[in-house]
Tab-separated table of C-alpha atoms and ligand atoms in Angstrom:
chain	number	residue	atom	x	y	z
A	1	MET	CA	3.392	26.193	-10.023
A	2	ARG	CA	2.223	26.680	-6.494
A	3	THR	CA	-1.436	26.405	-7.394
A	4	THR	CA	-1.159	23.127	-9.256
A	5	PRO	CA	-1.766	20.812	-6.299
A	6	ILE	CA	-4.958	22.713	-5.659
A	7	LEU	CA	-6.034	22.104	-9.253
A	8	PHE	CA	-5.252	18.469	-8.714
A	9	VAL	CA	-7.442	18.395	-5.647
A	10	ILE	CA	-10.252	20.087	-7.506
A	11	SER	CA	-10.017	17.499	-10.220
A	12	ILE	CA	-10.358	14.765	-7.611
A	13	LEU	CA	-13.395	16.590	-6.319
A	14	SER	CA	-15.091	16.601	-9.686
A	15	VAL	CA	-14.907	12.908	-10.504
A	16	PRO	CA	-17.928	12.019	-12.592
A	17	GLN	CA	-19.950	8.804	-12.569
A	18	ILE	CA	-19.649	7.322	-9.169
A	19	GLN	CA	-22.169	4.858	-7.930
A	20	ALA	CA	-23.479	3.514	-4.694
A	21	ARG	CA	-21.826	0.641	-2.879
A	22	ASN	CA	-24.645	-1.879	-2.718
A	23	PHE	CA	-26.623	-0.292	0.068
A	24	ASN	CA	-28.766	2.576	1.110
A	25	THR	CA	-27.083	5.961	1.199
A	26	GLN	CA	-30.135	7.917	2.319
A	27	ALA	CA	-28.714	8.353	5.776
A	28	ARG	CA	-26.316	10.904	4.364
A	29	SER	CA	-28.482	13.300	2.402
A	30	TYR	CA	-26.289	16.372	2.719
A	31	SER	CA	-27.057	19.445	0.809
A	32	ILE	CA	-23.843	20.224	-1.014
A	33	PHE	CA	-24.186	23.853	0.034
A	34	ASP	CA	-24.289	22.917	3.733
A	35	SER	CA	-21.297	20.711	3.342
A	36	VAL	CA	-19.325	23.405	1.604
A	37	LEU	CA	-19.945	25.607	4.616
A	38	GLN	CA	-19.133	22.804	7.037
A	39	SER	CA	-15.978	21.954	5.217
A	40	ALA	CA	-14.709	25.468	4.647
A	41	TYR	CA	-12.496	25.309	7.694
A	42	GLN	CA	-11.038	21.880	6.924
A	43	ILE	CA	-10.468	22.744	3.281
A	44	SER	CA	-8.666	25.914	4.167
A	45	SER	CA	-6.424	24.059	6.578
A	46	PHE	CA	-5.831	21.450	3.899
A	47	VAL	CA	-4.817	24.185	1.470
A	48	GLN	CA	-2.495	25.596	4.095
A	49	ASP	CA	-0.858	22.210	4.599
A	50	ALA	CA	-0.559	21.815	0.859
A	51	LEU	CA	1.070	25.175	0.421
A	52	ASN	CA	3.494	24.448	3.226
A	53	VAL	CA	4.525	21.277	1.509
A	54	VAL	CA	4.893	23.076	-1.804
A	55	LEU	CA	7.086	25.694	-0.222
A	56	THR	CA	9.332	23.222	1.543
A	57	GLN	CA	9.557	20.968	-1.504
A	58	THR	CA	10.283	23.461	-4.246
A	59	GLN	CA	13.946	23.651	-3.352
A	60	THR	CA	14.811	20.078	-2.527
A	61	VAL	CA	13.195	18.364	-5.499
A	62	SER	CA	14.084	20.818	-8.196
A	63	ASN	CA	16.376	18.292	-9.883
A	64	ALA	CA	13.550	15.846	-10.412
A	65	THR	CA	12.518	17.638	-13.590
A	66	GLU	CA	15.345	15.897	-15.389
A	67	ASP	CA	14.429	13.280	-17.962
A	68	ALA	CA	13.157	10.024	-16.539
A	69	PRO	CA	15.523	7.059	-16.946
A	70	GLU	CA	14.723	4.122	-19.209
A	71	ASP	CA	13.629	2.025	-16.208
A	72	ALA	CA	10.656	4.334	-15.734
A	73	TYR	CA	9.119	2.844	-18.871
A	74	LEU	CA	9.890	-0.862	-18.319
A	75	ASN	CA	7.464	-3.349	-16.765
A	76	ILE	CA	8.435	-5.916	-14.162
A	77	THR	CA	9.537	-8.646	-16.564
A	78	GLN	CA	11.558	-6.217	-18.639
A	79	LEU	CA	13.207	-4.759	-15.533
A	80	ALA	CA	14.210	-8.091	-13.998
A	81	THR	CA	15.436	-9.421	-17.327
A	82	LYS	CA	17.499	-6.284	-17.938
A	83	TYR	CA	19.334	-6.817	-14.654
A	84	GLY	CA	19.927	-10.534	-15.165
A	85	TYR	CA	17.291	-12.037	-12.863
A	86	PRO	CA	14.985	-14.897	-13.820
A	87	ILE	CA	11.345	-13.831	-13.494
A	88	GLU	CA	8.120	-15.816	-13.743
A	89	GLU	CA	4.544	-14.641	-14.002
A	90	HIS	CA	1.863	-16.767	-12.324
A	91	THR	CA	-1.898	-16.279	-12.386
A	92	VAL	CA	-4.090	-16.767	-9.326
A	93	THR	CA	-7.890	-16.571	-9.177
A	94	THR	CA	-9.463	-15.501	-5.903
A	95	GLU	CA	-12.524	-17.082	-4.308
A	96	ASP	CA	-14.571	-14.063	-5.454
A	97	GLY	CA	-13.340	-14.174	-9.047
A	98	TYR	CA	-10.494	-11.661	-9.331
A	99	ILE	CA	-7.638	-12.796	-11.572
A	100	ILE	CA	-4.280	-11.659	-10.245
A	101	ASN	CA	-0.780	-11.927	-11.671
A	102	VAL	CA	1.893	-12.810	-9.140
A	103	HIS	CA	5.579	-12.386	-9.959
A	104	ARG	CA	8.360	-14.679	-8.835
A	105	ILE	CA	12.137	-14.342	-8.843
A	106	PRO	CA	13.074	-17.929	-7.985
A	107	ARG	CA	16.782	-17.225	-7.506
A	108	GLY	CA	19.300	-14.428	-7.852
A	109	ARG	CA	22.408	-13.678	-9.836
A	110	HIS	CA	24.660	-16.007	-7.839
A	111	ASN	CA	22.578	-19.081	-8.663
A	112	VAL	CA	22.458	-20.182	-5.027
A	113	THR	CA	19.128	-21.452	-3.779
A	114	ASN	CA	17.814	-22.537	-0.419
A	115	ASN	CA	14.320	-23.505	0.479
A	116	VAL	CA	13.182	-20.237	1.991
A	117	VAL	CA	10.106	-18.650	0.415
A	118	VAL	CA	9.526	-14.913	0.936
A	119	PHE	CA	6.284	-13.232	-0.104
A	120	LEU	CA	6.292	-9.456	-0.640
A	121	MET	CA	3.136	-7.315	-0.671
A	122	HIS	CA	3.171	-3.735	-1.950
A	123	GLY	CA	1.376	-0.617	-0.670
A	124	LEU	CA	-1.533	1.496	-1.913
A	125	VAL	CA	-1.404	2.504	-5.621
A	126	GLU	CA	1.692	0.358	-6.132
A	127	SER	CA	2.382	-3.056	-7.665
A	128	SER	CA	4.861	-5.932	-7.516
A	129	GLU	CA	7.278	-3.651	-9.392
A	130	SER	CA	7.856	-1.608	-6.259
A	131	TRP	CA	10.125	-4.314	-4.845
A	132	ILE	CA	12.699	-4.123	-7.645
A	133	LEU	CA	12.634	-0.499	-8.784
A	134	GLN	CA	15.793	0.495	-6.967
A	135	GLY	CA	17.817	-2.058	-8.908
A	136	PRO	CA	20.361	-4.741	-7.870
A	137	ASP	CA	22.034	-4.381	-4.449
A	138	LYS	CA	19.432	-1.760	-3.489
A	139	ALA	CA	15.926	-3.188	-4.009
A	140	LEU	CA	14.629	-5.725	-1.486
A	141	GLY	CA	13.332	-8.147	-4.158
A	142	TYR	CA	16.785	-8.520	-5.702
A	143	ILE	CA	18.621	-8.583	-2.362
A	144	LEU	CA	16.481	-11.485	-1.125
A	145	ALA	CA	16.857	-13.340	-4.442
A	146	ASP	CA	20.649	-12.924	-4.345
A	147	GLN	CA	20.570	-14.582	-0.912
A	148	GLY	CA	19.052	-17.637	-2.577
A	149	PHE	CA	15.536	-17.017	-1.296
A	150	ASP	CA	12.559	-17.792	-3.529
A	151	VAL	CA	10.899	-14.383	-3.888
A	152	TRP	CA	7.173	-14.013	-4.651
A	153	MET	CA	5.717	-10.557	-5.247
A	154	GLY	CA	1.954	-10.238	-4.926
A	155	ASN	CA	-0.459	-7.782	-6.484
A	156	ALA	CA	-3.673	-6.349	-5.053
A	157	ARG	CA	-6.917	-6.535	-7.025
A	158	GLY	CA	-7.422	-3.445	-9.160
A	159	ASN	CA	-3.767	-2.595	-9.818
A	160	LYS	CA	-2.107	-2.799	-13.232
A	161	TYR	CA	-1.351	-6.531	-12.864
A	162	ALA	CA	-4.712	-7.486	-11.337
A	163	LYS	CA	-7.379	-5.871	-13.434
A	164	LYS	CA	-9.288	-8.950	-14.492
A	165	HIS	CA	-12.261	-10.816	-13.106
A	166	LEU	CA	-14.099	-13.972	-14.148
A	167	THR	CA	-17.340	-12.092	-14.844
A	168	LEU	CA	-16.837	-8.356	-14.179
A	169	GLN	CA	-15.055	-5.761	-16.294
A	170	PRO	CA	-13.012	-2.869	-14.851
A	171	ASN	CA	-15.401	-0.424	-16.522
A	172	GLN	CA	-18.221	-1.764	-14.294
A	173	GLN	CA	-18.681	-0.215	-10.877
A	174	ASP	CA	-19.147	-3.610	-9.244
A	175	PHE	CA	-15.581	-4.487	-10.177
A	176	TRP	CA	-14.369	-1.736	-7.835
A	177	ASP	CA	-16.636	-2.638	-4.896
A	178	PHE	CA	-13.880	-3.572	-2.463
A	179	THR	CA	-11.525	-2.092	0.113
A	180	TRP	CA	-8.268	-3.480	1.516
A	181	GLU	CA	-10.400	-5.863	3.601
A	182	GLU	CA	-11.126	-7.927	0.478
A	183	ILE	CA	-7.429	-7.803	-0.404
A	184	GLY	CA	-6.782	-9.279	3.060
A	185	ILE	CA	-9.427	-11.995	3.065
A	186	TYR	CA	-9.334	-13.045	-0.612
A	187	ASP	CA	-6.208	-11.894	-2.475
A	188	LEU	CA	-3.561	-12.644	0.160
A	189	PRO	CA	-4.854	-16.121	1.058
A	190	ALA	CA	-5.168	-17.067	-2.639
A	191	MET	CA	-1.640	-15.884	-3.458
A	192	ILE	CA	-0.051	-17.367	-0.328
A	193	ASP	CA	-1.720	-20.751	-0.858
A	194	TYR	CA	-0.612	-20.718	-4.481
A	195	ALA	CA	3.024	-19.908	-3.651
A	196	LEU	CA	3.101	-22.602	-0.948
A	197	HIS	CA	1.596	-25.126	-3.358
A	198	VAL	CA	4.082	-24.400	-6.169
A	199	THR	CA	7.080	-24.431	-3.831
A	200	ASN	CA	5.758	-27.395	-1.852
A	201	ARG	CA	6.243	-25.636	1.497
A	202	ASP	CA	4.033	-25.283	4.592
A	203	SER	CA	4.885	-21.706	5.452
A	204	LEU	CA	6.697	-18.619	4.227
A	205	TYR	CA	8.117	-15.261	5.316
A	206	TYR	CA	5.935	-12.223	4.593
A	207	VAL	CA	7.121	-8.675	3.997
A	208	GLY	CA	4.388	-6.038	3.776
A	209	TYR	CA	4.673	-2.353	3.098
A	210	SER	CA	1.952	0.059	4.232
A	211	GLN	CA	-1.345	-1.314	2.831
A	212	GLY	CA	0.484	-4.641	2.486
A	213	THR	CA	0.506	-4.656	6.304
A	214	THR	CA	-3.084	-3.438	6.739
A	215	SER	CA	-4.481	-6.246	4.617
A	216	PHE	CA	-2.159	-8.748	6.337
A	217	TYR	CA	-3.593	-7.869	9.767
A	218	VAL	CA	-7.106	-8.142	8.301
A	219	MET	CA	-6.238	-11.652	7.081
A	220	ASN	CA	-4.734	-12.611	10.447
A	221	SER	CA	-7.793	-11.505	12.364
A	222	LEU	CA	-10.566	-12.677	10.005
A	223	LYS	CA	-8.823	-15.831	8.745
A	224	PRO	CA	-6.593	-16.747	11.696
A	225	GLU	CA	-5.900	-20.171	10.180
A	226	TYR	CA	-3.373	-18.325	7.973
A	227	ASN	CA	-1.175	-17.497	10.974
A	228	LYS	CA	0.398	-20.934	10.789
A	229	LYS	CA	1.325	-20.418	7.130
A	230	ILE	CA	3.488	-17.402	7.987
A	231	LYS	CA	6.848	-17.911	9.711
A	232	MET	CA	7.468	-14.262	10.329
A	233	MET	CA	5.918	-10.950	9.315
A	234	PHE	CA	8.153	-7.986	8.421
A	235	ALA	CA	6.001	-4.874	8.676
A	236	LEU	CA	7.415	-1.829	6.872
A	237	ALA	CA	5.497	1.316	7.856
A	238	PRO	CA	2.534	-0.665	9.199
A	239	VAL	CA	-0.858	1.007	8.879
A	240	ALA	CA	-3.642	-0.083	11.223
A	241	PHE	CA	-4.376	2.701	13.697
A	242	MET	CA	-4.521	6.077	11.959
A	243	ALA	CA	-5.633	8.662	14.512
A	244	ASN	CA	-2.396	10.597	14.097
A	245	VAL	CA	-2.105	10.634	10.309
A	246	ARG	CA	-0.668	13.897	9.010
A	247	SER	CA	-0.916	13.311	5.270
A	248	PRO	CA	-3.317	15.972	3.908
A	249	LEU	CA	-4.495	13.830	1.016
A	250	ILE	CA	-5.434	10.913	3.247
A	251	LYS	CA	-7.151	13.202	5.714
A	252	MET	CA	-9.194	14.571	2.855
A	253	PHE	CA	-10.885	11.179	2.583
A	254	SER	CA	-11.804	11.125	6.238
A	255	PRO	CA	-15.437	11.733	7.126
A	256	ALA	CA	-14.120	13.997	9.863
A	257	SER	CA	-12.969	16.423	7.211
A	258	GLU	CA	-16.486	16.616	5.709
A	259	SER	CA	-14.630	17.547	2.574
A	260	LEU	CA	-16.240	17.415	-0.834
A	261	ALA	CA	-13.977	14.590	-1.826
A	262	TYR	CA	-15.381	12.451	0.938
A	263	LEU	CA	-18.960	13.424	0.233
A	264	LEU	CA	-18.661	12.708	-3.455
A	265	LEU	CA	-16.890	9.428	-3.019
A	266	ASN	CA	-18.653	8.356	0.123
A	267	TYR	CA	-19.864	4.772	-0.186
A	268	ASN	CA	-19.425	4.869	-3.952
A	269	ALA	CA	-17.103	2.430	-5.650
A	270	SER	CA	-14.988	3.549	-8.546
A	271	SER	CA	-11.481	3.216	-9.874
A	272	THR	CA	-8.781	5.792	-9.278
A	273	ASP	CA	-7.864	5.466	-12.945
A	274	TYR	CA	-8.784	9.116	-13.522
A	275	LEU	CA	-6.222	10.011	-10.879
A	276	THR	CA	-3.592	7.810	-12.439
A	277	SER	CA	-4.077	9.183	-15.921
A	278	MET	CA	-4.120	12.706	-14.577
A	279	THR	CA	-0.872	12.070	-12.756
A	280	GLY	CA	0.532	10.627	-15.950
A	281	LYS	CA	-0.361	13.803	-17.818
A	282	PHE	CA	1.159	16.026	-15.174
A	283	CYS	CA	4.236	13.929	-14.753
A	284	SER	CA	5.253	13.715	-18.379
A	285	ASN	CA	6.192	17.366	-18.271
A	286	MET	CA	5.844	18.409	-14.663
A	287	SER	CA	7.553	15.910	-12.440
A	288	LEU	CA	8.140	18.633	-9.899
A	289	THR	CA	4.398	18.847	-9.366
A	290	CYS	CA	4.115	15.098	-8.999
A	291	ASN	CA	6.868	15.157	-6.481
A	292	ILE	CA	4.972	17.665	-4.453
A	293	ILE	CA	1.796	15.640	-4.566
A	294	LEU	CA	3.557	12.439	-3.544
A	295	HIS	CA	5.223	14.213	-0.692
A	296	MET	CA	1.921	15.598	0.488
A	297	ILE	CA	0.785	12.009	0.795
A	298	VAL	CA	3.817	10.491	2.417
A	299	GLY	CA	5.585	13.132	4.448
A	300	HIS	CA	7.836	15.929	3.385
A	301	ASP	CA	11.353	14.857	4.212
A	302	SER	CA	12.723	13.995	0.801
A	303	LYS	CA	16.454	14.083	1.176
A	304	HIS	CA	16.893	10.406	0.332
A	305	LEU	CA	14.676	10.368	-2.683
A	306	SER	CA	14.982	13.229	-5.128
A	307	ALA	CA	17.218	11.342	-7.539
A	308	LEU	CA	14.836	8.400	-7.720
A	309	MET	CA	11.627	10.360	-8.201
A	310	PRO	CA	11.414	10.306	-12.008
A	311	LEU	CA	11.788	6.523	-11.889
A	312	LEU	CA	9.143	6.075	-9.171
A	313	LEU	CA	6.681	8.268	-10.978
A	314	GLY	CA	6.973	6.044	-14.038
A	315	HIS	CA	5.542	3.188	-11.940
A	316	MET	CA	3.091	4.750	-9.530
A	317	PRO	CA	0.409	5.559	-8.829
A	318	THR	CA	-1.305	2.543	-10.351
A	319	SER	CA	-5.057	2.112	-9.899
A	320	CYS	CA	-7.001	1.148	-6.779
A	321	SER	CA	-10.605	1.459	-5.624
A	322	THR	CA	-11.705	4.763	-4.142
A	323	LEU	CA	-13.209	2.699	-1.305
A	324	GLN	CA	-9.695	1.801	-0.164
A	325	LEU	CA	-9.131	5.512	0.412
A	326	VAL	CA	-12.535	5.967	2.056
A	327	HIS	CA	-11.941	3.023	4.413
A	328	TYR	CA	-8.575	4.526	5.422
A	329	GLY	CA	-10.302	7.888	5.849
A	330	GLN	CA	-12.761	6.273	8.250
A	331	LEU	CA	-9.877	4.907	10.344
A	332	VAL	CA	-8.419	8.402	10.576
A	333	GLN	CA	-11.682	9.654	12.019
A	334	SER	CA	-12.522	6.769	14.339
A	335	GLY	CA	-8.967	6.117	15.521
A	336	ARG	CA	-9.940	2.429	15.444
A	337	PHE	CA	-8.744	-0.461	13.270
A	338	CYS	CA	-12.139	-1.660	12.152
A	339	GLN	CA	-14.308	-2.864	9.305
A	340	PHE	CA	-15.996	-0.571	6.773
A	341	ASP	CA	-18.545	1.837	8.253
A	342	TYR	CA	-21.731	1.700	6.161
A	343	GLY	CA	-23.709	4.027	8.418
A	344	ALA	CA	-25.675	2.929	11.496
A	345	GLN	CA	-28.666	1.366	9.759
A	346	MET	CA	-26.713	-0.705	7.266
A	347	ASN	CA	-24.108	-1.623	9.893
A	348	LEU	CA	-26.919	-3.285	11.863
A	349	GLU	CA	-27.718	-5.461	8.869
A	350	MET	CA	-24.097	-6.209	8.047
A	351	TYR	CA	-22.569	-6.618	11.490
A	352	GLY	CA	-25.544	-6.878	13.873
A	353	LYS	CA	-24.576	-3.640	15.618
A	354	ASP	CA	-24.582	-0.009	14.643
A	355	SER	CA	-20.829	0.501	14.481
A	356	PRO	CA	-18.339	-1.631	12.547
A	357	PRO	CA	-16.442	-4.301	14.544
A	358	ASP	CA	-12.723	-3.951	15.290
A	359	TYR	CA	-10.302	-6.321	13.592
A	360	ASP	CA	-9.196	-8.603	16.410
A	361	LEU	CA	-5.425	-8.130	16.496
A	362	SER	CA	-5.089	-10.598	19.366
A	363	LYS	CA	-5.603	-13.271	16.704
A	364	ALA	CA	-2.535	-12.066	14.763
A	365	THR	CA	-0.163	-14.491	16.447
A	366	VAL	CA	2.580	-14.433	13.794
A	367	PRO	CA	5.919	-13.078	15.088
A	368	ASN	CA	6.223	-9.482	13.853
A	369	VAL	CA	9.328	-7.450	13.077
A	370	VAL	CA	8.246	-3.832	12.669
A	371	PHE	CA	10.065	-0.946	10.946
A	372	PHE	CA	8.708	2.582	11.325
A	373	SER	CA	10.087	6.051	10.922
A	374	GLU	CA	10.223	9.527	12.300
A	375	HIS	CA	8.881	11.606	9.396
A	376	ASP	CA	6.212	9.217	8.198
A	377	TRP	CA	2.938	11.121	7.744
A	378	VAL	CA	0.955	7.951	7.086
A	379	ALA	CA	2.304	5.364	9.539
A	380	THR	CA	3.114	7.908	12.242
A	381	PRO	CA	5.292	6.824	15.182
A	382	ALA	CA	2.405	7.398	17.620
A	383	ASP	CA	0.055	5.130	15.660
A	384	VAL	CA	2.676	2.421	15.133
A	385	LYS	CA	3.474	2.424	18.861
A	386	ARG	CA	-0.196	1.828	19.548
A	387	LEU	CA	-0.170	-1.091	17.095
A	388	LEU	CA	2.888	-2.517	18.881
A	389	THR	CA	0.963	-2.595	22.162
A	390	ARG	CA	-1.858	-4.550	20.473
A	391	LEU	CA	0.120	-7.157	18.527
A	392	PRO	CA	0.460	-10.270	20.693
A	393	ASN	CA	3.785	-11.403	19.215
A	394	VAL	CA	6.250	-8.572	18.536
A	395	TYR	CA	9.592	-10.208	17.797
A	396	ASP	CA	11.404	-6.904	17.350
A	397	SER	CA	10.775	-3.298	16.384
A	398	ASN	CA	13.052	-0.806	14.672
A	399	PHE	CA	12.569	2.958	14.720
A	400	ILE	CA	14.325	4.832	11.921
A	401	ALA	CA	15.095	8.484	12.411
A	402	ASP	CA	14.929	10.714	9.393
A	403	PHE	CA	12.926	8.487	7.029
A	404	ASN	CA	9.522	9.245	5.537
A	405	HIS	CA	6.870	6.786	4.333
A	406	LEU	CA	8.456	6.202	0.916
A	407	ASP	CA	12.010	6.013	2.213
A	408	LEU	CA	11.385	2.571	3.735
A	409	MET	CA	10.848	1.268	0.217
A	410	TYR	CA	12.937	3.522	-1.942
A	411	ALA	CA	15.752	5.250	-0.054
A	412	PRO	CA	19.096	4.079	-1.425
A	413	VAL	CA	20.273	3.606	2.176
A	414	ALA	CA	17.311	1.331	3.043
A	415	ASN	CA	19.479	-1.688	2.240
A	416	ASP	CA	21.866	-0.951	5.119
A	417	ILE	CA	19.183	0.186	7.516
A	418	ILE	CA	16.373	-2.285	6.793
A	419	TYR	CA	16.902	-4.950	4.121
A	420	SER	CA	20.158	-6.413	5.395
A	421	LYS	CA	18.441	-6.698	8.776
A	422	ILE	CA	15.532	-8.601	7.234
A	423	VAL	CA	18.009	-11.054	5.707
A	424	LYS	CA	19.648	-11.507	9.096
A	425	TYR	CA	16.337	-12.035	10.899
A	426	ILE	CA	15.421	-14.707	8.341
A	427	TYR	CA	18.748	-16.508	8.741
A	428	ASP	CA	18.502	-16.421	12.528
A	429	PHE	CA	14.909	-17.571	12.519
A	430	GLU	CA	15.302	-20.218	9.856
A	431	TYR	CA	18.550	-21.839	10.897
A	432	ASN	CA	18.715	-21.188	14.621
A	433	THR	CA	15.271	-22.153	15.769
A	434	ILE	CA	16.091	-21.546	19.429
A	435	LEU	CA	15.317	-17.902	18.606
A	436	GLY	CA	11.969	-18.848	17.156
A	437	VAL	CA	8.678	-19.089	18.955
A	438	TYR	CA	7.486	-22.299	17.354
B	1	NAG	C1	20.939	19.377	-8.749
B	1	NAG	O1	21.820	19.025	-9.784
B	1	NAG	C2	23.007	19.815	-9.809
B	1	NAG	C3	23.824	19.440	-11.033
B	1	NAG	O2	23.517	18.154	-11.496
B	1	NAG	C4	23.771	19.600	-8.512
B	1	NAG	O3	24.928	20.399	-8.476
B	1	NAG	C5	22.889	20.003	-7.337
B	1	NAG	O4	23.545	19.729	-6.135
B	1	NAG	C6	21.580	19.222	-7.405
B	1	NAG	N1	20.687	19.722	-6.358
B	1	NAG	C7	20.059	18.926	-5.512
B	1	NAG	C8	19.172	19.586	-4.530
B	1	NAG	O5	20.165	17.692	-5.558
B	2	NAG	C1	6.084	-6.466	-20.297
B	2	NAG	O1	6.134	-5.932	-21.601
B	2	NAG	C2	6.473	-6.901	-22.600
B	2	NAG	C3	6.621	-6.159	-23.911
B	2	NAG	O2	5.548	-5.312	-24.140
B	2	NAG	C4	5.379	-7.961	-22.634
B	2	NAG	O3	5.708	-8.946	-23.593
B	2	NAG	C5	5.262	-8.591	-21.270
B	2	NAG	O4	4.202	-9.522	-21.248
B	2	NAG	C6	5.024	-7.537	-20.207
B	2	NAG	N1	5.073	-8.168	-18.901
B	2	NAG	C7	4.114	-8.006	-18.012
B	2	NAG	C8	4.303	-8.670	-16.706
B	2	NAG	O5	3.128	-7.345	-18.216
B	3	NAG	C1	22.664	-21.079	-13.042
B	3	NAG	O1	21.702	-22.118	-13.026
B	3	NAG	C2	21.117	-22.360	-14.292
B	3	NAG	C3	19.992	-23.377	-14.121
B	3	NAG	O2	20.281	-24.313	-13.145
B	3	NAG	C4	22.194	-22.805	-15.260
B	3	NAG	O3	21.632	-23.023	-16.543
B	3	NAG	C5	23.262	-21.723	-15.356
B	3	NAG	O4	24.312	-22.150	-16.186
B	3	NAG	C6	23.803	-21.364	-13.977
B	3	NAG	N1	24.670	-20.206	-14.086
B	3	NAG	C7	25.801	-20.086	-13.423
B	3	NAG	C8	26.553	-18.809	-13.595
B	3	NAG	O5	26.206	-20.959	-12.676
B	4	NAG	C1	6.350	18.144	-23.002
B	4	NAG	O1	6.855	19.417	-23.336
B	4	NAG	C2	7.500	19.467	-24.607
B	4	NAG	C3	8.097	20.865	-24.809
B	4	NAG	O2	7.549	21.776	-23.935
B	4	NAG	C4	6.515	19.118	-25.681
B	4	NAG	O3	7.147	19.126	-26.943
B	4	NAG	C5	5.957	17.714	-25.404
B	4	NAG	O4	4.985	17.367	-26.361
B	4	NAG	C6	5.358	17.638	-24.029
B	4	NAG	N1	5.001	16.285	-23.747
B	4	NAG	C7	3.767	15.923	-23.374
B	4	NAG	C8	3.549	14.482	-23.152
B	4	NAG	O5	2.896	16.740	-23.220
B	5	NAG	C1	-22.690	10.073	-1.490
B	5	NAG	C2	-22.902	9.936	-2.936
B	5	NAG	O1	-22.402	10.681	-3.743
B	5	NAG	N1	-23.635	8.926	-3.318
B	5	NAG	C3	-23.956	8.693	-4.703
B	5	NAG	C4	-23.455	7.351	-5.145
B	5	NAG	O2	-23.881	7.049	-6.452
B	5	NAG	C5	-25.285	7.063	-6.623
B	5	NAG	C6	-25.570	6.744	-8.049
B	5	NAG	O3	-25.464	5.397	-8.241
B	5	NAG	C7	-25.863	8.416	-6.273
B	5	NAG	O4	-27.271	8.395	-6.356
B	5	NAG	C8	-25.469	8.771	-4.862
B	5	NAG	O5	-25.881	10.075	-4.580
């Protein structure tokens, strides 16, 4: 059992058929042998981290091997319908041709409605489903709908609800030639404009989790005209600066690690479908292993989550582009929040200078309410504090002791600690404008 995560890593390392992102990769002509030597130290420390996680996890998650509940096998429409919520599926096409399904819960169980529109954006390898998995009275999507808010749940290109394109097929490499920057400059604007159009509003509330915050800040800085379409941004575990990331799997994608995974995937677009199907295989009979892997990614304090794990693993990971991981890996190394690093020569062509430009957070003028937590290995407290000093309009920030990265989304107690607060912020902001900045 203890060696399985290592096998998993090796299988990531041996991904076949990856191709170049449309530019010259000559600058990085490593001999694989040299890189193995260079990376020996980092790999061994990665293995150590992994083993530590395995050892600390084996006890606490041992109950997760129980059979997965029915909800693990239901999709978003089936889930919402089962629990008595109306759900609509809408289709949005981005400027660059991706066709994305967006899900809407227009009202909740109590049939009250007001005119507040809330847009929710999931994290890496997740989908719109993430917002309702915990069920009524626990999941943010349902809680907001029961308040009478009009809830829209976006999807990022490449995930299970956004795997179509006007001209490309997911089996073509070009389909996967994007990072979370494209999600920020194409997917979010298309979905937000669509939701505003359908609801006939000028602006909405945005809740982002993890990558759903990264791509939001990209949108704010590269398309600042979208600031005025957002009343308030709720950032759950925001990821922008990453110098202090502790998650071994994310670090593995950092150029600083010089690991084989980075070298093999470097600059090459492909889907993480192999990873998803592999996880599926493992998880059908080995949910303990999956638990361990997830906790290696997100931080190892799992006391809030063990009961929910079989359900979560039925819904994630869904697919993304490997370049999303590589771009995050670059942020870990550089400690900056900046555009994709193509290597000095290509950067000159793309950006007119040899290093990638920073995203200009001073343009992100939307009022931000930030939630971050003590045991988060991805959005670490140190990195979030740095983000807080850069955001020009921090409305409030909330530090949560004892939570890890996933707990903000999935801990049963998140309703008391986070979601009921979001509802209150919206009421204050919406109906008592003296508190607002506009
Ligand atoms: C595992 O399940 C058993 C019985 O259902 C329970 O007594 C025990 O406390 C659980 N352990 C953990 C760590 O949740
Ligand atoms: C969910 O599954 C049902 C039954 O297979 C299908 O009819 C429906 O279109 C699916 N919904 C989504 C959003 O994929
Ligand atoms: C809720 O609203 C719908 C549509 O307006 C209506 O058909 C339904 O009867 C209402 N249900 C309750 C419990 O009021
Ligand atoms: C899981 O294990 C059981 C018994 O060990 C086996 O019958 C079943 O086929 C396995 N399922 C999968 C999906 O491998
Ligand atoms: C770094 C790396 O592995 N680059 C590869 C990307 O894919 C092309 C094939 O299209 C290879 O030639 C590169 O070596």
